[in-house]
Short mmCIF file of C-alpha atoms in Angstrom, two decimals:
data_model
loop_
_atom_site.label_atom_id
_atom_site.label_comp_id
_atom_site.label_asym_id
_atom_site.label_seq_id
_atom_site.Cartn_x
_atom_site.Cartn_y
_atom_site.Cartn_z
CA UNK L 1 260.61 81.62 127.51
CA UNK L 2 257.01 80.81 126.61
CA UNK L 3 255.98 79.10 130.02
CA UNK L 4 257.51 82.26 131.87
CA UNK L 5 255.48 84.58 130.03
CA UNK L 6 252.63 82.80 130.49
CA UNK L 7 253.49 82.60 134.21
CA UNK L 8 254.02 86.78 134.04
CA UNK L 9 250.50 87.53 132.53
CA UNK L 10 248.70 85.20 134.71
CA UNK L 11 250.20 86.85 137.71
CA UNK L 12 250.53 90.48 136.51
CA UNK L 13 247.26 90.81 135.13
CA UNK L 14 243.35 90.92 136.27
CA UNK L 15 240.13 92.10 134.96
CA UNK L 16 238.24 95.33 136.06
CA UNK L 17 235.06 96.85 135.14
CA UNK L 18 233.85 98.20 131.30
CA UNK L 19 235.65 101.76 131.22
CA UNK L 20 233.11 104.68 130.58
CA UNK L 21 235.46 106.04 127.49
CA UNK L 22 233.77 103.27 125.10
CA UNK L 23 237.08 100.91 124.89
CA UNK L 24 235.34 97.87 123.81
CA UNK L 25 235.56 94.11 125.64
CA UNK L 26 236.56 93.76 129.49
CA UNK L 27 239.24 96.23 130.58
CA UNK L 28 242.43 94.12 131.95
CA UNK L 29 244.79 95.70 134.50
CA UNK L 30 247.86 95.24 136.61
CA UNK L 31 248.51 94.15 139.69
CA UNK L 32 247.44 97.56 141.25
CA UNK L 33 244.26 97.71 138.99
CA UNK L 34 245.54 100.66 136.82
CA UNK L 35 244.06 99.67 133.34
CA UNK L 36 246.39 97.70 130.75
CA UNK L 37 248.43 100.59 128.74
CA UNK L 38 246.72 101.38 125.13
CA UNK L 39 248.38 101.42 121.79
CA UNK L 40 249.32 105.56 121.33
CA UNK L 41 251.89 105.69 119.33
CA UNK L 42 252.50 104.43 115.42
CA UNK L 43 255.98 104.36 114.61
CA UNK L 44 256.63 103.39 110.78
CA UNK L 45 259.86 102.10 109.74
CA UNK L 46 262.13 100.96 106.74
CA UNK L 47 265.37 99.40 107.26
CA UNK L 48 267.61 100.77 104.39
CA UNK L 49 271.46 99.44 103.73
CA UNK L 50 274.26 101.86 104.78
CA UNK L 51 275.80 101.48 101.69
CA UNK L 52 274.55 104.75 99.85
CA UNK L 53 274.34 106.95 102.93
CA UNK L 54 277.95 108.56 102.61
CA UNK L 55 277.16 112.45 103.37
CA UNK L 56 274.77 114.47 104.56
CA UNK L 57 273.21 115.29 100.69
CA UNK L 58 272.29 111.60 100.68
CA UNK L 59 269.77 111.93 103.05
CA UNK L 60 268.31 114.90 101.58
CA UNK L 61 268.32 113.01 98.68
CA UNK L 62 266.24 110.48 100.28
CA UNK L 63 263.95 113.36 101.33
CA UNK L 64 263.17 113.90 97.88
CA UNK L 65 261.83 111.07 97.41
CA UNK L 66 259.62 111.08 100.67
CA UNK L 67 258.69 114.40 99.61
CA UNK L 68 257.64 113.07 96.01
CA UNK L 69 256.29 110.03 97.09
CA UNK L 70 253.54 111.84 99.76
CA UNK L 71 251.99 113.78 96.45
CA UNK L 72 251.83 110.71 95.12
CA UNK L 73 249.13 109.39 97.30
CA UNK L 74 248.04 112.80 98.21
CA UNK L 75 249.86 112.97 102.22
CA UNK L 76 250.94 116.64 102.97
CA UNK L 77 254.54 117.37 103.26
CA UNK L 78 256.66 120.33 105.35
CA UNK L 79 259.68 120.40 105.05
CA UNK L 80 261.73 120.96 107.92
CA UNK L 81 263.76 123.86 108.76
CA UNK L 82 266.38 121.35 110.55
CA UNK L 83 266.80 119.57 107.12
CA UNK L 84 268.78 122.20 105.96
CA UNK L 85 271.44 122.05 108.97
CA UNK L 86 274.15 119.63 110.02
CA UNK L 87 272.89 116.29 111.27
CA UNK L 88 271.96 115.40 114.68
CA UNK L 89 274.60 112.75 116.75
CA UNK L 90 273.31 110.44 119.26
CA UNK L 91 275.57 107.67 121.30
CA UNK L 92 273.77 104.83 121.73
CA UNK L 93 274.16 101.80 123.55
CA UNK L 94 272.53 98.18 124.35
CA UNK L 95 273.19 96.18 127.94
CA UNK L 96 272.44 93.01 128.22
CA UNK L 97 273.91 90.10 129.95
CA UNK L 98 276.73 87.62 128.47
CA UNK L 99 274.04 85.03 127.43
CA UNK L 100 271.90 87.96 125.78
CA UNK L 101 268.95 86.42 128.45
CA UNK L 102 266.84 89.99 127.95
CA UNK L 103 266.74 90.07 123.95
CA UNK L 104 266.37 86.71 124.05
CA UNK L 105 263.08 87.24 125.97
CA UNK L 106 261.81 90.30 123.80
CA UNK L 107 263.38 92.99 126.32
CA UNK L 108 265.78 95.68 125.53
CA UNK L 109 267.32 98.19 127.39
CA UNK L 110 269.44 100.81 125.34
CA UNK L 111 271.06 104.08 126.92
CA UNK L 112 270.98 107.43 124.21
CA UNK L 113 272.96 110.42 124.75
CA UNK L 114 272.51 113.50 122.61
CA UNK L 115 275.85 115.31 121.22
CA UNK L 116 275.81 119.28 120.34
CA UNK L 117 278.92 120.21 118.30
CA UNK L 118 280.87 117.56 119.90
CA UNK L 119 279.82 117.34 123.61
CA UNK L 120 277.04 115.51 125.15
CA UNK L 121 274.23 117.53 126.49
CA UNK L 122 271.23 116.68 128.23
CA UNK L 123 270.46 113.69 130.38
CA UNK L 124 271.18 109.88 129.25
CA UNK L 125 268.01 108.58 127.96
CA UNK L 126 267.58 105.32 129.29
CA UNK L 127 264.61 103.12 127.40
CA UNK L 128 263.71 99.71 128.92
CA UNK L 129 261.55 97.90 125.91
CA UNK L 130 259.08 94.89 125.78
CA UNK L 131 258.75 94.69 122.09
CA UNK L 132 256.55 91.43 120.88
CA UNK L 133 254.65 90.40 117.82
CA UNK L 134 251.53 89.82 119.48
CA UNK L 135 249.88 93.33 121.41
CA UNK L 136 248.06 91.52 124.42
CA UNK L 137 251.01 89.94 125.40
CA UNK L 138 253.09 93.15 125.16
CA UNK L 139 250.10 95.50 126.89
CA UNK L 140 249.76 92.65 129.74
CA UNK L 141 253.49 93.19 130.97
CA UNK L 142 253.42 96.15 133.57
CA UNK L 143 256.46 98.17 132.20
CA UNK L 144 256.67 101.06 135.52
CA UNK L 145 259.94 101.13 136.61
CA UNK L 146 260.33 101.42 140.55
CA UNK L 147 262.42 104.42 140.56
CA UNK L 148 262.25 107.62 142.68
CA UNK L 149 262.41 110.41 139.42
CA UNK L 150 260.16 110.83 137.04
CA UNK L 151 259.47 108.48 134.22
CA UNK L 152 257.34 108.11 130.77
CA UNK L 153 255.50 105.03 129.37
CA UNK L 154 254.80 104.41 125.63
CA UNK L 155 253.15 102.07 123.74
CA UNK L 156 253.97 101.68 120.08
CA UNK L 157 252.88 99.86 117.08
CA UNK L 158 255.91 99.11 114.93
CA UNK L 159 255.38 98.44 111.31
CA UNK L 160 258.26 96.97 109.42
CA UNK L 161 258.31 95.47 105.81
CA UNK L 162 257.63 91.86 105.43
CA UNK L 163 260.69 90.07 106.36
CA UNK L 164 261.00 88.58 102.53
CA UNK L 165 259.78 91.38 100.24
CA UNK L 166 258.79 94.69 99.22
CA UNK L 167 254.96 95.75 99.34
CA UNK L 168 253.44 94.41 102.83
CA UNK L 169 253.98 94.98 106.36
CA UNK L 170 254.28 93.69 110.04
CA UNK L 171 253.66 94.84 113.18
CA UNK L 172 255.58 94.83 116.32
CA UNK L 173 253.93 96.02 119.77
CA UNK L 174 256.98 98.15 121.84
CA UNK L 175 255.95 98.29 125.54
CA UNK L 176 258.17 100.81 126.68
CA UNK L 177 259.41 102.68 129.40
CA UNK L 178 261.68 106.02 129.62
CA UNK L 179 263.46 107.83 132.08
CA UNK L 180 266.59 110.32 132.13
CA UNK L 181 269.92 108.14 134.11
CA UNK L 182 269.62 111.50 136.75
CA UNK L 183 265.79 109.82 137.60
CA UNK L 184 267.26 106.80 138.44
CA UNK L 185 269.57 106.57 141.87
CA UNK L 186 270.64 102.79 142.28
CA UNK L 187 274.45 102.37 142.96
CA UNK L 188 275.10 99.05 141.27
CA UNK L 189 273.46 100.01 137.71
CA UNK L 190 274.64 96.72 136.35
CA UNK L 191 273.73 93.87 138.86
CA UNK L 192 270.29 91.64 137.85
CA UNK L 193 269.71 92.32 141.10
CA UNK L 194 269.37 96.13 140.54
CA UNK L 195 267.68 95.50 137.68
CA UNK L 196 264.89 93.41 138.94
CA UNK L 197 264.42 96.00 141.67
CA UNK L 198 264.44 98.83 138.90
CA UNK L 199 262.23 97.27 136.08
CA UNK L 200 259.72 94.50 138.32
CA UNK L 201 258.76 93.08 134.67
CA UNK L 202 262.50 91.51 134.30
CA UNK L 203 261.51 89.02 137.97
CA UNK L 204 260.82 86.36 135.91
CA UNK L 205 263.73 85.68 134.35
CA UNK L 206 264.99 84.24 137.51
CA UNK L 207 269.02 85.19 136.89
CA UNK L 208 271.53 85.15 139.62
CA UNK L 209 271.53 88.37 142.00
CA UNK L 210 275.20 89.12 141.27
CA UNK L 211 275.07 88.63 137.33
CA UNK L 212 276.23 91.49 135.64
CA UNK L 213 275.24 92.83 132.29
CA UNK L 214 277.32 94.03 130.32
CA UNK L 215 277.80 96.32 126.75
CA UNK L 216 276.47 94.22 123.74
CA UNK L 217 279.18 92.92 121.90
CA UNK L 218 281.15 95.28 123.09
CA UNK L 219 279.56 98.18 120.45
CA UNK L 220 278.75 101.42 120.77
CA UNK L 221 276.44 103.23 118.15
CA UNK L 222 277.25 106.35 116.53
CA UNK L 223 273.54 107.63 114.84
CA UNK L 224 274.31 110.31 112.20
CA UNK L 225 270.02 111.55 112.34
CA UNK L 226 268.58 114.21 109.98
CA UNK L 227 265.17 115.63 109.99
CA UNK L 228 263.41 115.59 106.96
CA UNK L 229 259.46 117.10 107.72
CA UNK L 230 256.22 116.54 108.96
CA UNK L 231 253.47 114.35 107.03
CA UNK L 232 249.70 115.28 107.11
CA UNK L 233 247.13 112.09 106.89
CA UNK L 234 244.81 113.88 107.30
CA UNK L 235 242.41 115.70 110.27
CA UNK L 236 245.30 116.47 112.85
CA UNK L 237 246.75 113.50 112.21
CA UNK L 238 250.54 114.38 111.47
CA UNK L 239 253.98 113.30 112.32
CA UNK L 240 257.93 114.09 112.07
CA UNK L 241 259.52 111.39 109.93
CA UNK L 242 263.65 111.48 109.94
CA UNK L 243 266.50 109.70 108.07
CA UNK L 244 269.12 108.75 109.90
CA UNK L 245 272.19 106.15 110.08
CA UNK L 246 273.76 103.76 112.54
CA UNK L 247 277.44 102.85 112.20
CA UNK L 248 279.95 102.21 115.04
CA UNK L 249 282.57 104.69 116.99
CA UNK L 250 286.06 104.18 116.87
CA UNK L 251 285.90 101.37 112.81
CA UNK L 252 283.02 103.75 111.79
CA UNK L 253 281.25 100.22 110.24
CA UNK L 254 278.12 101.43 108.64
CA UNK L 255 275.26 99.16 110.11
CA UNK L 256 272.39 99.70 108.83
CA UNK L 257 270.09 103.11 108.11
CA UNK L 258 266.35 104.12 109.00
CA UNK L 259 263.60 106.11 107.65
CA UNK L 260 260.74 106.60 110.17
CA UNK L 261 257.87 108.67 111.21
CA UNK L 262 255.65 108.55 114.33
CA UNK L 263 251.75 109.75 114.28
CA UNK L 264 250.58 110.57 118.23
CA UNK L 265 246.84 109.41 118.97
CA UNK L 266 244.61 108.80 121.68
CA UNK L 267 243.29 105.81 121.07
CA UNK L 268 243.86 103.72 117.97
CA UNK L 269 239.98 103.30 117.86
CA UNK L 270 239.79 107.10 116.90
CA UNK L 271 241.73 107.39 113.87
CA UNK L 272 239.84 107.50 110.91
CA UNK L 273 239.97 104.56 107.93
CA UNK L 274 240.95 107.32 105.65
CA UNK L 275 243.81 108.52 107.62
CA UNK L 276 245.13 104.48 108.06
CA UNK L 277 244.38 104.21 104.54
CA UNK L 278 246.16 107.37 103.81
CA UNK L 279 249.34 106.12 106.12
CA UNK L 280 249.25 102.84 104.52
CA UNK L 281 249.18 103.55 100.96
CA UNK L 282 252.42 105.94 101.98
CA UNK L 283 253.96 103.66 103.68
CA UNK L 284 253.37 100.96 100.40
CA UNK L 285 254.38 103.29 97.73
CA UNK L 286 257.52 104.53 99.84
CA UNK L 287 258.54 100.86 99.80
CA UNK L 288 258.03 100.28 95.94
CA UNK L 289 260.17 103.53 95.67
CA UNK L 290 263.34 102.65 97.46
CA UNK L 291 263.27 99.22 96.85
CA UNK L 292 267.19 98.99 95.97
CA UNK L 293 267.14 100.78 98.99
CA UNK L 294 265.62 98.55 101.77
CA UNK L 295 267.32 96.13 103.82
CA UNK L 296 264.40 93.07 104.48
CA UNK L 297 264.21 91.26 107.97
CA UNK L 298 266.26 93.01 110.17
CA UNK L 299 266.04 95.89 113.09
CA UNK L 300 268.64 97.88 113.97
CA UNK L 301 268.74 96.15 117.31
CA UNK L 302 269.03 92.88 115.46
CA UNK L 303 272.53 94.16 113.68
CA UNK L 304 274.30 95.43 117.24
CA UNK L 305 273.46 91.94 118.54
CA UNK L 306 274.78 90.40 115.27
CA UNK L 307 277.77 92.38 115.34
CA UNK L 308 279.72 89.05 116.28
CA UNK L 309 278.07 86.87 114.11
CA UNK L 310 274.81 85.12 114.20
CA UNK L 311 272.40 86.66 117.00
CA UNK L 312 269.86 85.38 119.74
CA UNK L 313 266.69 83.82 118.97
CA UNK L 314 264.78 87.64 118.68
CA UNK L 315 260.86 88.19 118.64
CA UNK L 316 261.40 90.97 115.86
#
């Protein structure tokens, strides 16, 4: 997986002149010389076990202790109207092929569909995801699909827990890409062949034309998602955060559940120490809070892949 990675950036990637916004060190850039995507998005997460989220008042129980926890270390907190009404439903699903050749190479491609008092609505979110420990070698992948619609790129910084205990935190960097299905107008969706077409990054994992992929092990996701409220670093800087849990349709097997919030910048450069400090020592004390709570070294793409027993070598 390594050597075709390497092969990818050396081919993808090439260097361009200083950019006049200030970014600092030479500016690298696809094929086409638009520059390397930047880092806009910080997406904070803690995995929590499904075991205590059993109605809707547990996760406004949780809430409680967000909403405690931010006065604590002095982050604003608004409640959100939405917190008081049922719980958003979301179908999700993973595609991969029989070997699991994409996760194993740190890509992911997930469909979401939105459900409104029983019936889907809107159009199938389909997210195609790099996600990698190390950020040049996720912002060196060109992630553009080659589709006629529209489509939306977004660069993340995921922080997790450490993988072995409470207090710390990683990062993972997820390159991704978005579209609704209606964007996309490909007959055979599930060939490698489509796929390559589709999503150019995937050309290196040299797979047979006619391989299929197919519905990770078989699951689909039901996500039960509440909104809790917005959190204030700081200077603009502010973000939703949500609880929410992921258990499957038909056994209704709790998997695992998530508290998250996202913060929206420019550049990374731009936010102030006292906002990351601000974020951090949240993010710290939320941790030390819900400790019984958390569920170490694991994603919530790790547990549909492990749904059959032990998973693929992951990056996460």
């Amino acid at each position: 997986m390594v050597d075709k990675t390497e092969k990818r950036d050396k081919g993808a990637a090439k260097t361009v002149d200083q950019p006049e916004d200030g970014t600092p060190g030479p500016q690298q850039a696809y094929a086409d010389s638009k520059p390397f995507d930047r880092v806009q998005y910080l997406e904070a997460k803690l995995i929590l076990k499904p075991d205590r989220f059993t109605s809707v008042d547990s996760f406004r129980e949780f809430g409680k202790i967000v909403r405690r926890t931010a006065k604590q270390v002095g982050v604003g907190f608004t409640k959100s109207e939405e917190a008081d009404l049922a719980p958003q439903i979301r179908e999700i699903i993973f595609l991969d092929t029989p070997d699991f050749a994409l996760y194993s190479n740190a890509f992911i491609l997930r469909r979401r569909v939105s459900y409104v008092d029983g019936f889907a609505v809107g159009d199938p979110e389909i997210v195609f995801k790099f996600r990698h420990p190390d950020e040049k070698q996720a912002a060196a992948l060109d992630m553009r699909p080659k589709i006629a619609g529209d489509h939306r790129i977004k660069f993340k910084a995921e922080a997790l827990p450490l993988k072995d205990k409470v207090g710390g935190y990683r990062i993972l960097y997820s390159h991704n890409c978005q579209f609704g299905l209606s964007q996309a107008h490909e007959q055979d969706r599930t060939s490698m062949a489509t796929l390559g077409r589709v999503f150019p990054a995937l050309e290196t994992l040299d797979r047979a034309a006619d391989e299929q992929i197919k519905l990770v092990n078989e699951g689909i996701v039901e996500e039960v998602l509440l909104p809790l409220g917005l959190l204030d670093f700081g200077k603009g800087l502010v973000g939703k955060c949500d609880i929410g849990l992921w258990r499957t349709r038909g056994e209704h097997l709790p998997l695992v559940g998530e508290f998250a919030f996202q913060l929206k910048f420019d550049r990374k450069e731009d936010v102030a120490k006292h906002q990351k400090k601000r974020a951090a020592e949240f993010y710290l004390a939320l941790q030390e809070e819900v400790e019984d709570w958390l569920a170490l070294g694991v994603t919530k793409t790790a547990m549909v892949y492990r749904l059959r027993g032990a998973g693929p070598q992951s990056h996460e």
